[in-house]
Amino acid sequence: MTNLLSYKKAWGSIIAAMLMVMSLHASAKSPIYTSYFSDLAVAGYDTVAYFTENKAVEGSKRFTTEYKGAQWRFKNADNLAAFKGNPEKYAPQYGGYCAWAVANNDTAKGDPLQWTVHKGKLYLNYDAEVQSKWVKDKEGFISSADKNWPKVIK
């Protein structure tokens, strides 16, 4: 009986600690979206390729750099050099969070396969349904998102 109570207390403590860590993570968001168990920006996709190839291209572990606390991957050395030379040009707006969510004063993951380059800037959206809403009024959503960013992650 004593072992069972000790076991329950130990699990209770572990669960409480996990909830505390998760709530701290949820309240202070990183300026660059990465998944919970990864430090990869844009899920490892090459942000330069959106501009140069007009498509989503997975980056390589061979060509990486750190920027704003996240790891960024690139298809090749040329794209890595371009990013290092001007990261603000190639990094997605709103840190890679969903542009539509930020426009609505919220955050959500940005899906690297749901993207738009508009007026020389990269925007990601949560999924195809959200992106279809976002593209109908890009200018309006960008204006709203610009007002909300970066307050929305603080």
PDB file of C-alpha atoms in Angstrom:
ATOM      1  CA  MET A   1       0.000   0.000   0.000  1.00  0.00           C
ATOM      2  CA  THR A   2       2.828   2.426   0.873  1.00  0.00           C
ATOM      3  CA  ASN A   3       4.554   1.698  -2.444  1.00  0.00           C
ATOM      4  CA  LEU A   4       1.329   2.411  -4.309  1.00  0.00           C
ATOM      5  CA  LEU A   5       0.935   5.780  -2.552  1.00  0.00           C
ATOM      6  CA  SER A   6       4.568   6.672  -3.297  1.00  0.00           C
ATOM      7  CA  TYR A   7       4.036   5.706  -6.922  1.00  0.00           C
ATOM      8  CA  LYS A   8       0.914   7.888  -7.193  1.00  0.00           C
ATOM      9  CA  LYS A   9       2.698  10.843  -5.557  1.00  0.00           C
ATOM     10  CA  ALA A  10       5.656  10.512  -7.903  1.00  0.00           C
ATOM     11  CA  TRP A  11       3.414  10.455 -10.987  1.00  0.00           C
ATOM     12  CA  GLY A  12       1.425  13.369  -9.620  1.00  0.00           C
ATOM     13  CA  SER A  13       4.625  15.382  -9.228  1.00  0.00           C
ATOM     14  CA  ILE A  14       5.789  14.492 -12.732  1.00  0.00           C
ATOM     15  CA  ILE A  15       2.460  15.497 -14.268  1.00  0.00           C
ATOM     16  CA  ALA A  16       2.407  18.776 -12.318  1.00  0.00           C
ATOM     17  CA  ALA A  17       5.939  19.600 -13.487  1.00  0.00           C
ATOM     18  CA  MET A  18       5.051  18.834 -17.105  1.00  0.00           C
ATOM     19  CA  LEU A  19       1.971  21.045 -16.944  1.00  0.00           C
ATOM     20  CA  MET A  20       4.022  23.870 -15.479  1.00  0.00           C
ATOM     21  CA  VAL A  21       6.623  23.608 -18.254  1.00  0.00           C
ATOM     22  CA  MET A  22       3.914  23.473 -20.915  1.00  0.00           C
ATOM     23  CA  SER A  23       2.132  26.540 -19.516  1.00  0.00           C
ATOM     24  CA  LEU A  24       5.396  28.502 -19.427  1.00  0.00           C
ATOM     25  CA  HIS A  25       6.036  27.515 -23.031  1.00  0.00           C
ATOM     26  CA  ALA A  26       2.543  28.586 -24.058  1.00  0.00           C
ATOM     27  CA  SER A  27       2.727  31.987 -22.374  1.00  0.00           C
ATOM     28  CA  ALA A  28       6.043  33.158 -23.811  1.00  0.00           C
ATOM     29  CA  LYS A  29       6.343  32.291 -27.479  1.00  0.00           C
ATOM     30  CA  SER A  30       9.567  32.329 -29.419  1.00  0.00           C
ATOM     31  CA  PRO A  31       9.987  35.049 -32.071  1.00  0.00           C
ATOM     32  CA  ILE A  32      10.491  32.199 -34.582  1.00  0.00           C
ATOM     33  CA  TYR A  33       7.919  29.415 -34.731  1.00  0.00           C
ATOM     34  CA  THR A  34       9.369  25.961 -34.175  1.00  0.00           C
ATOM     35  CA  SER A  35       7.511  22.838 -33.176  1.00  0.00           C
ATOM     36  CA  TYR A  36       7.464  21.924 -29.493  1.00  0.00           C
ATOM     37  CA  PHE A  37      10.254  19.336 -29.712  1.00  0.00           C
ATOM     38  CA  SER A  38      12.377  20.953 -32.433  1.00  0.00           C
ATOM     39  CA  ASP A  39      14.367  24.116 -33.020  1.00  0.00           C
ATOM     40  CA  LEU A  40      13.903  24.027 -36.812  1.00  0.00           C
ATOM     41  CA  ALA A  41      12.483  27.148 -38.408  1.00  0.00           C
ATOM     42  CA  VAL A  42       9.925  26.559 -41.174  1.00  0.00           C
ATOM     43  CA  ALA A  43      10.050  22.813 -40.395  1.00  0.00           C
ATOM     44  CA  GLY A  44      13.437  22.640 -42.123  1.00  0.00           C
ATOM     45  CA  TYR A  45      12.319  24.104 -45.457  1.00  0.00           C
ATOM     46  CA  ASP A  46      14.655  26.414 -47.390  1.00  0.00           C
ATOM     47  CA  THR A  47      13.194  29.929 -47.179  1.00  0.00           C
ATOM     48  CA  VAL A  48      15.374  31.247 -49.999  1.00  0.00           C
ATOM     49  CA  ALA A  49      13.903  28.673 -52.417  1.00  0.00           C
ATOM     50  CA  TYR A  50      10.432  30.228 -52.087  1.00  0.00           C
ATOM     51  CA  PHE A  51      11.908  33.292 -53.796  1.00  0.00           C
ATOM     52  CA  THR A  52      14.346  31.661 -56.224  1.00  0.00           C
ATOM     53  CA  GLU A  53      12.415  28.523 -57.231  1.00  0.00           C
ATOM     54  CA  ASN A  54       8.870  29.650 -56.431  1.00  0.00           C
ATOM     55  CA  LYS A  55       8.198  26.452 -54.486  1.00  0.00           C
ATOM     56  CA  ALA A  56       8.670  24.811 -51.097  1.00  0.00           C
ATOM     57  CA  VAL A  57      11.974  22.915 -50.985  1.00  0.00           C
ATOM     58  CA  GLU A  58      13.265  20.945 -48.024  1.00  0.00           C
ATOM     59  CA  GLY A  59      16.596  22.099 -46.677  1.00  0.00           C
ATOM     60  CA  SER A  60      19.579  19.891 -45.940  1.00  0.00           C
ATOM     61  CA  LYS A  61      21.325  19.214 -42.637  1.00  0.00           C
ATOM     62  CA  ARG A  62      24.544  20.040 -44.524  1.00  0.00           C
ATOM     63  CA  PHE A  63      23.565  23.699 -44.987  1.00  0.00           C
ATOM     64  CA  THR A  64      22.375  25.232 -41.721  1.00  0.00           C
ATOM     65  CA  THR A  65      22.640  28.408 -39.723  1.00  0.00           C
ATOM     66  CA  GLU A  66      21.274  29.798 -36.475  1.00  0.00           C
ATOM     67  CA  TYR A  67      19.110  32.912 -36.555  1.00  0.00           C
ATOM     68  CA  LYS A  68      16.957  34.331 -33.758  1.00  0.00           C
ATOM     69  CA  GLY A  69      17.335  31.179 -31.681  1.00  0.00           C
ATOM     70  CA  ALA A  70      16.230  28.744 -34.387  1.00  0.00           C
ATOM     71  CA  GLN A  71      18.035  26.469 -36.821  1.00  0.00           C
ATOM     72  CA  TRP A  72      17.473  27.200 -40.509  1.00  0.00           C
ATOM     73  CA  ARG A  73      18.173  24.701 -43.291  1.00  0.00           C
ATOM     74  CA  PHE A  74      18.910  25.323 -46.945  1.00  0.00           C
ATOM     75  CA  LYS A  75      19.068  23.306 -50.146  1.00  0.00           C
ATOM     76  CA  ASN A  76      22.600  24.391 -50.991  1.00  0.00           C
ATOM     77  CA  ALA A  77      25.508  26.656 -50.067  1.00  0.00           C
ATOM     78  CA  ASP A  78      24.289  29.474 -52.333  1.00  0.00           C
ATOM     79  CA  ASN A  79      20.922  29.673 -50.564  1.00  0.00           C
ATOM     80  CA  LEU A  80      22.615  29.527 -47.168  1.00  0.00           C
ATOM     81  CA  ALA A  81      24.916  32.403 -48.187  1.00  0.00           C
ATOM     82  CA  ALA A  82      21.963  34.439 -49.494  1.00  0.00           C
ATOM     83  CA  PHE A  83      20.107  33.988 -46.206  1.00  0.00           C
ATOM     84  CA  LYS A  84      23.150  34.866 -44.110  1.00  0.00           C
ATOM     85  CA  GLY A  85      23.638  37.992 -46.230  1.00  0.00           C
ATOM     86  CA  ASN A  86      20.070  39.217 -45.659  1.00  0.00           C
ATOM     87  CA  PRO A  87      18.019  37.067 -43.271  1.00  0.00           C
ATOM     88  CA  GLU A  88      15.237  39.668 -42.939  1.00  0.00           C
ATOM     89  CA  LYS A  89      14.608  39.401 -46.684  1.00  0.00           C
ATOM     90  CA  TYR A  90      14.160  35.621 -46.622  1.00  0.00           C
ATOM     91  CA  ALA A  91      12.752  34.838 -43.167  1.00  0.00           C
ATOM     92  CA  PRO A  92       8.966  34.513 -43.140  1.00  0.00           C
ATOM     93  CA  GLN A  93       6.948  37.365 -41.744  1.00  0.00           C
ATOM     94  CA  TYR A  94       5.714  37.059 -38.167  1.00  0.00           C
ATOM     95  CA  GLY A  95       8.442  34.542 -37.371  1.00  0.00           C
ATOM     96  CA  GLY A  96       6.808  31.836 -39.447  1.00  0.00           C
ATOM     97  CA  TYR A  97       3.595  31.845 -37.437  1.00  0.00           C
ATOM     98  CA  CYS A  98       0.395  31.717 -39.461  1.00  0.00           C
ATOM     99  CA  ALA A  99      -0.137  35.179 -40.993  1.00  0.00           C
ATOM    100  CA  TRP A 100      -3.942  34.852 -40.792  1.00  0.00           C
ATOM    101  CA  ALA A 101      -3.778  33.944 -37.081  1.00  0.00           C
ATOM    102  CA  VAL A 102      -1.504  36.912 -36.317  1.00  0.00           C
ATOM    103  CA  ALA A 103      -3.924  39.180 -38.208  1.00  0.00           C
ATOM    104  CA  ASN A 104      -6.617  37.877 -35.852  1.00  0.00           C
ATOM    105  CA  ASN A 105      -4.447  38.609 -32.787  1.00  0.00           C
ATOM    106  CA  ASP A 106      -3.566  34.968 -32.203  1.00  0.00           C
ATOM    107  CA  THR A 107      -0.805  32.521 -33.109  1.00  0.00           C
ATOM    108  CA  ALA A 108      -0.780  29.184 -34.883  1.00  0.00           C
ATOM    109  CA  LYS A 109       1.878  27.168 -36.620  1.00  0.00           C
ATOM    110  CA  GLY A 110       2.805  28.141 -40.125  1.00  0.00           C
ATOM    111  CA  ASP A 111       2.758  25.280 -42.615  1.00  0.00           C
ATOM    112  CA  PRO A 112       5.699  25.548 -45.056  1.00  0.00           C
ATOM    113  CA  LEU A 113       3.491  24.081 -47.795  1.00  0.00           C
ATOM    114  CA  GLN A 114       0.867  26.855 -47.374  1.00  0.00           C
ATOM    115  CA  TRP A 115       2.813  29.929 -48.400  1.00  0.00           C
ATOM    116  CA  THR A 116       2.682  33.137 -50.397  1.00  0.00           C
ATOM    117  CA  VAL A 117       5.358  35.581 -51.457  1.00  0.00           C
ATOM    118  CA  HIS A 118       3.668  38.976 -51.611  1.00  0.00           C
ATOM    119  CA  LYS A 119       5.526  42.212 -52.361  1.00  0.00           C
ATOM    120  CA  GLY A 120       8.848  40.497 -51.702  1.00  0.00           C
ATOM    121  CA  LYS A 121       7.871  38.990 -48.344  1.00  0.00           C
ATOM    122  CA  LEU A 122       7.154  35.389 -47.365  1.00  0.00           C
ATOM    123  CA  TYR A 123       3.946  34.566 -45.465  1.00  0.00           C
ATOM    124  CA  LEU A 124       2.920  31.163 -44.104  1.00  0.00           C
ATOM    125  CA  ASN A 125      -0.552  29.960 -43.167  1.00  0.00           C
ATOM    126  CA  TYR A 126      -1.825  27.188 -40.908  1.00  0.00           C
ATOM    127  CA  ASP A 127      -3.435  25.048 -43.624  1.00  0.00           C
ATOM    128  CA  ALA A 128      -5.033  25.257 -47.078  1.00  0.00           C
ATOM    129  CA  GLU A 129      -8.423  26.325 -45.704  1.00  0.00           C
ATOM    130  CA  VAL A 130      -6.915  29.211 -43.743  1.00  0.00           C
ATOM    131  CA  GLN A 131      -4.742  30.205 -46.679  1.00  0.00           C
ATOM    132  CA  SER A 132      -7.776  30.385 -48.963  1.00  0.00           C
ATOM    133  CA  LYS A 133      -9.305  32.922 -46.542  1.00  0.00           C
ATOM    134  CA  TRP A 134      -6.043  34.845 -46.225  1.00  0.00           C
ATOM    135  CA  VAL A 135      -5.384  35.271 -49.947  1.00  0.00           C
ATOM    136  CA  LYS A 136      -8.813  36.883 -50.463  1.00  0.00           C
ATOM    137  CA  ASP A 137      -7.684  39.983 -48.522  1.00  0.00           C
ATOM    138  CA  LYS A 138      -3.898  39.791 -48.157  1.00  0.00           C
ATOM    139  CA  GLU A 139      -3.488  43.561 -47.819  1.00  0.00           C
ATOM    140  CA  GLY A 140      -6.110  43.818 -45.073  1.00  0.00           C
ATOM    141  CA  PHE A 141      -4.746  40.835 -43.156  1.00  0.00           C
ATOM    142  CA  ILE A 142      -1.162  42.061 -43.503  1.00  0.00           C
ATOM    143  CA  SER A 143      -2.178  45.469 -42.177  1.00  0.00           C
ATOM    144  CA  SER A 144      -3.876  43.871 -39.155  1.00  0.00           C
ATOM    145  CA  ALA A 145      -1.020  41.421 -38.567  1.00  0.00           C
ATOM    146  CA  ASP A 146       1.572  44.204 -38.726  1.00  0.00           C
ATOM    147  CA  LYS A 147      -0.334  45.989 -35.930  1.00  0.00           C
ATOM    148  CA  ASN A 148      -0.462  42.822 -33.809  1.00  0.00           C
ATOM    149  CA  TRP A 149       3.144  41.744 -34.325  1.00  0.00           C
ATOM    150  CA  PRO A 150       5.119  41.179 -32.090  1.00  0.00           C
ATOM    151  CA  LYS A 151       2.660  41.877 -29.238  1.00  0.00           C
ATOM    152  CA  VAL A 152       0.856  38.645 -30.026  1.00  0.00           C
ATOM    153  CA  ILE A 153       3.836  36.518 -28.902  1.00  0.00           C
ATOM    154  CA  LYS A 154       4.482  38.331 -25.623  1.00  0.00           C
TER     155      LYS A 154
END
